[in-house]
Short mmCIF file of C-alpha atoms and ligand atoms in Angstrom, two decimals:
data_model
loop_
_atom_site.label_atom_id
_atom_site.label_comp_id
_atom_site.label_asym_id
_atom_site.label_seq_id
_atom_site.Cartn_x
_atom_site.Cartn_y
_atom_site.Cartn_z
CA UNK A 1169 0.00 0.00 0.00
CA UNK A 1170 2.50 2.58 1.16
CA UNK A 1171 4.96 1.57 -1.58
CA UNK A 1172 2.25 2.33 -4.11
CA UNK A 1173 1.72 5.76 -2.61
CA UNK A 1174 5.47 6.43 -2.80
CA UNK A 1175 5.49 5.47 -6.48
CA UNK A 1176 2.55 7.77 -7.14
CA UNK A 1177 4.33 10.61 -5.34
CA UNK A 1178 7.53 10.08 -7.31
CA UNK A 1179 5.54 10.12 -10.55
CA UNK A 1180 3.83 13.34 -9.51
CA UNK A 1181 7.19 14.94 -8.72
CA UNK A 1182 8.59 13.92 -12.09
CA UNK A 1183 5.64 15.46 -13.89
CA UNK A 1184 6.13 18.63 -11.84
CA UNK A 1185 9.76 18.97 -12.88
CA UNK A 1186 8.95 18.35 -16.53
CA UNK A 1187 6.46 21.20 -16.65
CA UNK A 1188 7.49 24.36 -18.47
CA UNK A 1189 6.67 26.65 -15.62
CA UNK A 1190 8.36 30.04 -15.33
CA UNK A 1191 10.60 30.34 -12.29
CA UNK A 1192 13.41 32.38 -10.84
CA UNK A 1193 16.37 30.22 -9.79
CA UNK A 1194 17.40 30.51 -6.15
CA UNK A 1195 21.10 30.30 -5.27
CA UNK A 1196 20.89 31.32 -1.64
CA UNK A 1197 21.88 29.37 1.45
CA UNK A 1198 19.24 26.91 2.65
CA UNK A 1199 19.84 27.26 6.40
CA UNK A 1200 19.99 30.40 8.50
CA UNK A 1201 23.57 30.99 9.70
CA UNK A 1202 22.25 32.29 13.04
CA UNK A 1203 19.72 29.61 14.04
CA UNK A 1204 20.19 26.84 11.50
CA UNK A 1205 16.52 26.89 10.48
CA UNK A 1206 15.23 26.94 6.90
CA UNK A 1207 15.61 30.42 5.45
CA UNK A 1208 12.95 32.84 4.27
CA UNK A 1209 13.95 33.51 0.65
CA UNK A 1210 12.82 37.12 0.92
CA UNK A 1211 14.86 37.90 4.03
CA UNK A 1212 18.57 38.49 3.58
CA UNK A 1213 21.56 40.71 4.26
CA UNK A 1214 24.09 41.57 1.57
CA UNK A 1215 27.85 41.43 1.79
CA UNK A 1216 30.26 41.74 -1.13
CA UNK A 1217 27.36 41.38 -3.59
CA UNK A 1218 26.33 38.08 -1.98
CA UNK A 1219 23.12 37.38 -0.11
CA UNK A 1220 23.05 35.85 3.33
CA UNK A 1221 19.52 34.51 3.76
CA UNK A 1222 18.07 34.22 7.25
CA UNK A 1223 14.98 32.67 8.83
CA UNK A 1224 13.50 35.62 10.70
CA UNK A 1225 13.60 39.39 11.14
CA UNK A 1226 15.37 38.83 14.41
CA UNK A 1227 18.16 36.91 12.66
CA UNK A 1228 18.23 39.59 9.97
CA UNK A 1229 19.32 42.03 12.69
CA UNK A 1230 21.79 39.62 14.28
CA UNK A 1231 23.51 38.77 11.01
CA UNK A 1232 24.77 42.35 10.69
CA UNK A 1233 27.04 41.91 13.70
CA UNK A 1234 29.55 40.03 11.55
CA UNK A 1235 28.61 39.89 7.90
CA UNK A 1236 31.88 38.31 6.74
CA UNK A 1237 31.68 35.46 9.26
CA UNK A 1238 28.01 34.80 8.53
CA UNK A 1239 28.66 34.84 4.79
CA UNK A 1240 31.39 32.23 5.29
CA UNK A 1241 28.99 30.18 7.43
CA UNK A 1242 26.20 30.44 4.85
CA UNK A 1243 28.47 29.24 2.03
CA UNK A 1244 31.21 27.01 3.47
CA UNK A 1245 34.44 27.16 1.47
CA UNK A 1246 34.71 23.36 1.40
CA UNK A 1247 31.30 23.07 -0.26
CA UNK A 1248 31.92 25.36 -3.20
CA UNK A 1249 30.57 23.91 -6.44
CA UNK A 1250 32.92 24.41 -9.38
CA UNK A 1251 30.58 25.13 -12.29
CA UNK A 1252 33.45 24.47 -14.74
CA UNK A 1253 31.63 26.38 -17.47
CA UNK A 1254 33.52 26.04 -20.74
CA UNK A 1255 32.00 29.20 -22.22
CA UNK A 1256 32.02 32.67 -20.69
CA UNK A 1257 28.48 33.57 -19.51
CA UNK A 1258 29.04 37.12 -20.81
CA UNK A 1259 29.92 36.41 -24.41
CA UNK A 1260 30.44 33.38 -26.65
CA UNK A 1261 34.13 32.91 -25.87
CA UNK A 1262 36.07 30.21 -24.05
CA UNK A 1263 36.16 30.71 -20.28
CA UNK A 1264 39.52 30.53 -18.52
CA UNK A 1265 40.29 29.38 -14.98
CA UNK A 1266 42.45 32.47 -14.36
CA UNK A 1267 39.35 34.71 -14.61
CA UNK A 1268 37.18 33.01 -12.02
CA UNK A 1269 35.26 34.06 -8.95
CA UNK A 1270 33.30 32.37 -6.19
CA UNK A 1271 29.81 33.68 -5.55
CA UNK A 1272 27.33 32.15 -3.10
CA UNK A 1273 29.05 28.80 -3.15
CA UNK A 1274 29.54 28.60 -6.92
CA UNK A 1275 32.79 29.02 -8.81
CA UNK A 1276 32.23 30.59 -12.22
CA UNK A 1277 34.85 31.41 -14.85
CA UNK A 1278 34.95 34.08 -17.53
CA UNK A 1279 36.86 34.82 -20.73
CA UNK A 1280 38.57 38.02 -19.60
CA UNK A 1281 39.06 40.51 -16.81
CA UNK A 1282 36.35 42.77 -18.20
CA UNK A 1283 33.68 40.06 -18.03
CA UNK A 1284 34.83 39.13 -14.54
CA UNK A 1285 34.37 42.77 -13.57
CA UNK A 1286 30.79 42.72 -14.89
CA UNK A 1287 29.82 39.75 -12.78
CA UNK A 1288 28.88 41.54 -9.50
CA UNK A 1289 26.30 43.68 -11.34
CA UNK A 1290 24.13 40.65 -12.10
CA UNK A 1291 25.67 37.60 -10.48
CA UNK A 1292 22.55 35.39 -10.47
CA UNK A 1293 22.02 36.02 -14.18
CA UNK A 1294 25.61 35.18 -15.11
CA UNK A 1295 25.63 32.11 -12.88
CA UNK A 1296 22.40 30.96 -14.51
CA UNK A 1297 23.95 31.39 -17.95
CA UNK A 1298 27.07 29.50 -16.81
CA UNK A 1299 25.01 26.62 -15.41
CA UNK A 1300 22.71 26.31 -18.44
CA UNK A 1301 24.74 26.49 -21.62
CA UNK A 1302 21.73 26.07 -23.89
CA UNK A 1303 19.75 28.87 -22.27
CA UNK A 1304 18.87 31.77 -24.58
CA UNK A 1305 18.84 35.23 -23.03
CA UNK A 1306 16.03 37.17 -24.70
CA UNK A 1307 17.82 40.43 -23.88
CA UNK A 1308 14.57 42.40 -23.51
CA UNK A 1309 14.98 45.90 -22.10
CA UNK A 1310 11.30 46.36 -21.15
CA UNK A 1311 9.43 44.15 -18.69
CA UNK A 1312 6.89 41.89 -20.43
CA UNK A 1313 4.59 41.98 -17.37
CA UNK A 1314 4.64 45.79 -17.01
CA UNK A 1315 5.66 46.85 -20.55
CA UNK A 1316 6.16 50.50 -19.55
CA UNK A 1317 8.94 49.59 -17.14
CA UNK A 1318 12.65 49.10 -17.82
CA UNK A 1319 14.05 45.79 -16.65
CA UNK A 1320 16.15 45.62 -13.50
CA UNK A 1321 19.59 44.05 -13.17
CA UNK A 1322 19.44 40.47 -11.90
CA UNK A 1323 15.65 40.29 -11.96
CA UNK A 1324 14.59 37.52 -14.33
CA UNK A 1325 12.80 34.25 -14.84
CA UNK A 1326 13.50 31.15 -16.87
CA UNK A 1327 10.78 29.91 -19.14
CA UNK A 1328 11.07 27.17 -21.75
CA UNK A 1329 14.83 27.58 -22.20
CA UNK A 1330 14.69 31.37 -22.29
CA UNK A 1331 15.98 33.89 -19.80
CA UNK A 1332 13.53 36.78 -19.60
CA UNK A 1333 14.38 40.00 -17.76
CA UNK A 1334 11.73 41.65 -15.57
CA UNK A 1335 11.36 44.96 -13.75
CA UNK A 1336 10.65 43.84 -10.19
CA UNK A 1337 10.00 41.08 -7.70
CA UNK A 1338 6.25 41.09 -8.04
CA UNK A 1339 6.48 40.52 -11.79
CA UNK A 1340 8.32 37.27 -11.03
CA UNK A 1341 5.13 36.06 -9.34
CA UNK A 1342 2.77 37.73 -11.80
CA UNK A 1343 4.39 36.43 -14.99
CA UNK A 1344 1.86 34.49 -17.05
CA UNK A 1345 3.27 33.11 -20.29
CA UNK A 1346 -0.11 33.15 -22.04
CA UNK A 1347 -0.51 36.86 -21.34
CA UNK A 1348 3.04 38.20 -21.32
CA UNK A 1349 5.18 36.31 -23.83
CA UNK A 1350 3.68 38.35 -26.64
CA UNK A 1351 5.08 41.52 -25.07
CA UNK A 1352 8.62 40.36 -25.71
CA UNK A 1353 10.52 41.54 -28.78
CA UNK A 1354 10.49 39.08 -31.68
CA UNK A 1355 13.44 36.73 -31.47
CA UNK A 1356 15.80 36.86 -34.40
CA UNK A 1357 16.20 33.39 -35.86
CA UNK A 1358 19.76 32.19 -35.44
CA UNK A 1359 19.70 31.28 -39.21
CA UNK A 1360 23.43 30.67 -39.50
CA UNK A 1361 24.23 27.76 -41.77
CA UNK A 1362 26.05 24.99 -39.95
CA UNK A 1363 25.82 26.80 -36.65
CA UNK A 1364 24.97 24.83 -33.56
CA UNK A 1365 24.55 21.29 -34.81
CA UNK A 1366 23.32 18.31 -32.91
CA UNK A 1367 20.26 19.84 -31.28
CA UNK A 1368 17.33 17.45 -31.44
CA UNK A 1369 14.88 18.75 -34.02
CA UNK A 1370 12.04 19.71 -31.75
CA UNK A 1371 10.30 22.59 -33.49
CA UNK A 1372 10.64 25.93 -31.76
CA UNK A 1373 6.89 26.44 -31.86
CA UNK A 1374 6.81 29.54 -34.02
CA UNK A 1375 3.46 30.79 -35.26
ZN1 ZN B 2034 17.52 32.61 11.69
ZN1 ZN B 2035 35.29 38.44 -21.65
ZN1 ZN B 2036 7.69 44.55 -12.39
#
């Protein structure tokens, strides 16, 4: 009986993952460095362009006492994940180990000093690009949810293999593909002969 329930649950989870639902990736620490409880994703302190998530407003105050120590506790040095991205997340060039940085427990590498310097302006976006080499950044400058508004740095969602920039937090929750995808600029077809081969020929659903 219970085994059957477990199987049903696993199946449900698999279906959930397979769904093309828009989401914003979360790279923050899971446990509060003050109390060790699960963090509130909306509560955090910032230190050196990195977010230290905490579980409560009380911990949010306490974390300020030693930001550097709490940052180190939130992302232990011995648990850093080396992304080993072959391509620079800034531009289509080979990434080199000499231009690397560690951000919120992830080691990312870039093609040059300039790209490395750009990283702190939108770290989550660059990490996302480094982790998902097939992701296409739409590069929209206006928010598709509130089309009057300019997009904000490091505010984005992933939807069906696309990275879409947004103007604010609430648009992350409000994004509805059926309503808002049409507000994005038309994507130029990559139409380069012999470009990226080997992609399975699943139609890109145009028209
Ligand atoms: Zn806490
Ligand atoms: Zn570069
Ligand atoms: Zn917005």
